[in-house]
PDB file of C-alpha atoms in Angstrom:
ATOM      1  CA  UNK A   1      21.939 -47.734  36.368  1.00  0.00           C
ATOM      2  CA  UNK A   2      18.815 -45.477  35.548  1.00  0.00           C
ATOM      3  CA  UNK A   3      18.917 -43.081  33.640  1.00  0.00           C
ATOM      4  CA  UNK A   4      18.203 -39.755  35.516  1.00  0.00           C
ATOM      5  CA  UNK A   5      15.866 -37.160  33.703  1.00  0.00           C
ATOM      6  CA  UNK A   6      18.154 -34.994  31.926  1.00  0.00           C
ATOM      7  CA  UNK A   7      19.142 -38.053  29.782  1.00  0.00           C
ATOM      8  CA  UNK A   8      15.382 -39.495  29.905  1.00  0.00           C
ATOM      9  CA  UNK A   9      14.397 -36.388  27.815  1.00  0.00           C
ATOM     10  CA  UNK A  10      16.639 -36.549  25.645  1.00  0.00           C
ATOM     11  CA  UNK A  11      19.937 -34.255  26.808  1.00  0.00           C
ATOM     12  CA  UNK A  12      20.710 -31.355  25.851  1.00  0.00           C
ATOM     13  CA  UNK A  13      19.695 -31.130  22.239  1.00  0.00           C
ATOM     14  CA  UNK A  14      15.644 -31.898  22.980  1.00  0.00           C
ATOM     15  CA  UNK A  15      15.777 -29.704  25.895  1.00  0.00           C
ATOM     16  CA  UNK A  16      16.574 -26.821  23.582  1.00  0.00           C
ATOM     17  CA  UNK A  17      13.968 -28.008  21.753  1.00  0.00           C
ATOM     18  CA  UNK A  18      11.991 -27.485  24.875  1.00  0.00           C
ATOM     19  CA  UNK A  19      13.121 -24.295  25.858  1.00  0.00           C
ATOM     20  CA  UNK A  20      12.471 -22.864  21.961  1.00  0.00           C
ATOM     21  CA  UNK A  21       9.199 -23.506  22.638  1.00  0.00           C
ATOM     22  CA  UNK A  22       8.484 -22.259  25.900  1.00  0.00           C
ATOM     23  CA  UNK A  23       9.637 -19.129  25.039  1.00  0.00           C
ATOM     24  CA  UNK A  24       8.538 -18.450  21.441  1.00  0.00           C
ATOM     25  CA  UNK A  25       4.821 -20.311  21.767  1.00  0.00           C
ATOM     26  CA  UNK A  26       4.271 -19.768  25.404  1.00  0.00           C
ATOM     27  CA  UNK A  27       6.073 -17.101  27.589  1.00  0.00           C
ATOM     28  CA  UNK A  28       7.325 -14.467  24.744  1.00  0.00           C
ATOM     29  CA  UNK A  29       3.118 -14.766  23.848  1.00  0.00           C
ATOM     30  CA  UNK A  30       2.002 -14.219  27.811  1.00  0.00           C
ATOM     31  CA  UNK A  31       1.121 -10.538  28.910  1.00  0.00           C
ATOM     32  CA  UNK A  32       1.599 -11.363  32.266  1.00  0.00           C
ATOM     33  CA  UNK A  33       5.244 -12.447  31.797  1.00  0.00           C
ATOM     34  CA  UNK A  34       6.695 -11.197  28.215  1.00  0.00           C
ATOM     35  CA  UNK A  35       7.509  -7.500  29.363  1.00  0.00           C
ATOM     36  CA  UNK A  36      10.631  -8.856  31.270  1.00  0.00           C
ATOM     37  CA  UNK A  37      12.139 -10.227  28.405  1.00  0.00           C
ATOM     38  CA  UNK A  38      11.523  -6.832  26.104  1.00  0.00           C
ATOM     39  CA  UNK A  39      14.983  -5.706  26.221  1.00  0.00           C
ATOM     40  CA  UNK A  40      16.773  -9.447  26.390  1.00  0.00           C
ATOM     41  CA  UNK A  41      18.822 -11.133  23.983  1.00  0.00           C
ATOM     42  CA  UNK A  42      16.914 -14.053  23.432  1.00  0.00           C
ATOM     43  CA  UNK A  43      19.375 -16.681  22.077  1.00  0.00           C
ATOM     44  CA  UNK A  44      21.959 -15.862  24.773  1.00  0.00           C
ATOM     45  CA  UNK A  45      18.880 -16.286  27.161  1.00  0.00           C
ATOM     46  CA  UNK A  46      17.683 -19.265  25.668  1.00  0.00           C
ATOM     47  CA  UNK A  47      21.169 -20.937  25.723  1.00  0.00           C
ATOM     48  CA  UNK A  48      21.639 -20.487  29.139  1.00  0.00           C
ATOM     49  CA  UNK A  49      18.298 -21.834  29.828  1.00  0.00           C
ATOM     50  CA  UNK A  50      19.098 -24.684  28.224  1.00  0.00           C
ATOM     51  CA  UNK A  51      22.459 -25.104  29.991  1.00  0.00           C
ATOM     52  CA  UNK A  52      20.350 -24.253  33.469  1.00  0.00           C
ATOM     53  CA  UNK A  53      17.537 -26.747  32.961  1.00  0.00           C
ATOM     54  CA  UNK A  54      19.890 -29.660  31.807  1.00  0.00           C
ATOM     55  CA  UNK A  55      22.045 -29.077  34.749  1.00  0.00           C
ATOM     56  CA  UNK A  56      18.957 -28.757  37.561  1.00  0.00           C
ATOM     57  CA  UNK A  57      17.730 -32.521  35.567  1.00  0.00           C
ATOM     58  CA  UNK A  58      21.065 -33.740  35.813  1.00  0.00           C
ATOM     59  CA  UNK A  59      23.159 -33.473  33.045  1.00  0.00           C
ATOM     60  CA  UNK A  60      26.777 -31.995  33.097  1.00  0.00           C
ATOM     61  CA  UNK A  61      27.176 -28.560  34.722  1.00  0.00           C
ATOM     62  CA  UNK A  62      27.544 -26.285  31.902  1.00  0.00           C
ATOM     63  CA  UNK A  63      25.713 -22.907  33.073  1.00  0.00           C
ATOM     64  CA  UNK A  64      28.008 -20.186  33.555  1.00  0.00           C
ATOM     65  CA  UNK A  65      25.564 -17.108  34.396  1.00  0.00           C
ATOM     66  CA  UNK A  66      24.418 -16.012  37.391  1.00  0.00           C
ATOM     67  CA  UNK A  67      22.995 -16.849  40.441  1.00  0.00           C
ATOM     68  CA  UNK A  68      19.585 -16.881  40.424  1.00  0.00           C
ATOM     69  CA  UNK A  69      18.997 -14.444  42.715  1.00  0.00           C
ATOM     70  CA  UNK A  70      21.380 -12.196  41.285  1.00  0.00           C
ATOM     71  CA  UNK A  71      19.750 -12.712  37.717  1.00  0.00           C
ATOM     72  CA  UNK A  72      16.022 -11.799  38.902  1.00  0.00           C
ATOM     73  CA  UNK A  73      17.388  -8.600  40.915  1.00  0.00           C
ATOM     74  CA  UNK A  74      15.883  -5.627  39.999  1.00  0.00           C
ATOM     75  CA  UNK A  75      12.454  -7.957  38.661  1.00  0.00           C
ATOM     76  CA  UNK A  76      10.613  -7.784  41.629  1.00  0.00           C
ATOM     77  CA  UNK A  77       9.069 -10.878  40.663  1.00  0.00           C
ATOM     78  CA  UNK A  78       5.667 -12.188  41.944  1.00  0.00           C
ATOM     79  CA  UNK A  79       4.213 -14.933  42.962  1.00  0.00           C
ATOM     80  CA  UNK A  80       2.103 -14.805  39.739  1.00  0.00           C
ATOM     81  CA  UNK A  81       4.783 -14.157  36.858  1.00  0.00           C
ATOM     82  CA  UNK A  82       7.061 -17.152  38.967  1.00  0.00           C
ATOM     83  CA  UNK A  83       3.281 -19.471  38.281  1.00  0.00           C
ATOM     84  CA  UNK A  84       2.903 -18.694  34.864  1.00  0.00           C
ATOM     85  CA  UNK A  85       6.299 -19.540  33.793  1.00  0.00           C
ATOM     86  CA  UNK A  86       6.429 -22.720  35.855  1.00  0.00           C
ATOM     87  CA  UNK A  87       2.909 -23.314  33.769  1.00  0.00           C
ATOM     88  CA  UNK A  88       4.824 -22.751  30.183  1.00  0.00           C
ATOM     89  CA  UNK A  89       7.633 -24.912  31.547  1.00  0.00           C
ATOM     90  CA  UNK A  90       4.709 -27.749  32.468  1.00  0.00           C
ATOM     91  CA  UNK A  91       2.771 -27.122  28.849  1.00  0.00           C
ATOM     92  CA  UNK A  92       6.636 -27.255  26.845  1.00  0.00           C
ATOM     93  CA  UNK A  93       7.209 -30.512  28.423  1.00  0.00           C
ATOM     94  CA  UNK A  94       4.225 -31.826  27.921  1.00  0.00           C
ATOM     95  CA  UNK A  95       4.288 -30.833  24.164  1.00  0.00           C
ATOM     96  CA  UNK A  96       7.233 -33.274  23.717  1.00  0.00           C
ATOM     97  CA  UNK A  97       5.714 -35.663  25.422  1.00  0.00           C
ATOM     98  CA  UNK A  98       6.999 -36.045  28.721  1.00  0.00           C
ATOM     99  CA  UNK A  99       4.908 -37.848  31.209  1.00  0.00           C
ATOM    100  CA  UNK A 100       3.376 -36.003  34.252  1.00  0.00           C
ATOM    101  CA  UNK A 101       5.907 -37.781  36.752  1.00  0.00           C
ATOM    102  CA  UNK A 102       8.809 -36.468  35.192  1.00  0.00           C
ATOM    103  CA  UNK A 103       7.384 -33.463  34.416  1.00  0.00           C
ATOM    104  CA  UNK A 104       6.642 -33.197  38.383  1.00  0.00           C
ATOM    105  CA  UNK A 105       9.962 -34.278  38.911  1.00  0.00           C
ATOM    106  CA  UNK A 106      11.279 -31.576  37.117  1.00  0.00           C
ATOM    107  CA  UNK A 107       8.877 -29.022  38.223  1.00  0.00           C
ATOM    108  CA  UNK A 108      10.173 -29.754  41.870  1.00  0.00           C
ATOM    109  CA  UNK A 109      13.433 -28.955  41.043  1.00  0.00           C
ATOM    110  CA  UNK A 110      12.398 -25.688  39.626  1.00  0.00           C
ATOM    111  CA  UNK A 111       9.921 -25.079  42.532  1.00  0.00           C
ATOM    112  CA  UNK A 112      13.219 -25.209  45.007  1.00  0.00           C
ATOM    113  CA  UNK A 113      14.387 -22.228  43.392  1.00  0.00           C
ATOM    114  CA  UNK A 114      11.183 -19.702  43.802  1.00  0.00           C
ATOM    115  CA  UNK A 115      13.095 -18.199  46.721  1.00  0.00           C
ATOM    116  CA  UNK A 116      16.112 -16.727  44.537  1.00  0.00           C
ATOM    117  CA  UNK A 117      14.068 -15.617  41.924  1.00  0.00           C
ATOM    118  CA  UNK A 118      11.059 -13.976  44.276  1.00  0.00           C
ATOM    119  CA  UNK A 119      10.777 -10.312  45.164  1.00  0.00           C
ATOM    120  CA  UNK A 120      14.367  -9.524  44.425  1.00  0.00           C
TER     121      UNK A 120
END
């Protein structure tokens, strides 16, 4: 059987390496995107990234919190600021060395969600 992507990376312990470093290098760094995260506690938000972006690469379904839609309410969130953190999600992955397929791969699962997360 082959392995699907969540286990390809590396489960759940490199993808928190992953997410660590999207937000501290990349998207806590980012003018366009950091404001939203001013008033956020970041290792509650950084666990349930984790939990979210093992699940949508097919690892066990751990994330408890919301719907996206109902956690970008309020955002307003652009076109732009939905880009530039697909971008940090592209430049984490490739940090640890994930190949541009599944990087794509993953990035298309993400990409399916831009309606939830969009102008709410």
């Amino acid at each position: 059987m082959e392995e699907n992507l969540y286990e390809k990376l590396g489960e759940k312990e490199a993808i928190g390496k992953v997410v660590d470093y999207f937000y501290n290098e990349l998207v806590l760094k980012d003018e366009t995107v950091n404001q939203f995260f001013e008033h956020t506690d970041m290792e509650k938000q950084k666990s349930h990234q984790t939990k979210f972006i093992s699940f949508a690469l097919g690892g066990p379904n751990q994330y408890s919190g919301q719907s996206m839609a109902k956690a970008h309410h309020g955002m307003n969130l652009q076109p732009e600021h939905f880009n530039a953190i697909v971008n940090h999600l592209h430049d984490a992955l490739a940090h640890y060395g994930v190949s541009e397929a599944d990087i794509d791969q993953a990035l298309t699962k993400v990409a399916s969600l831009k309606d939830d997360i969009l102008y709410q």
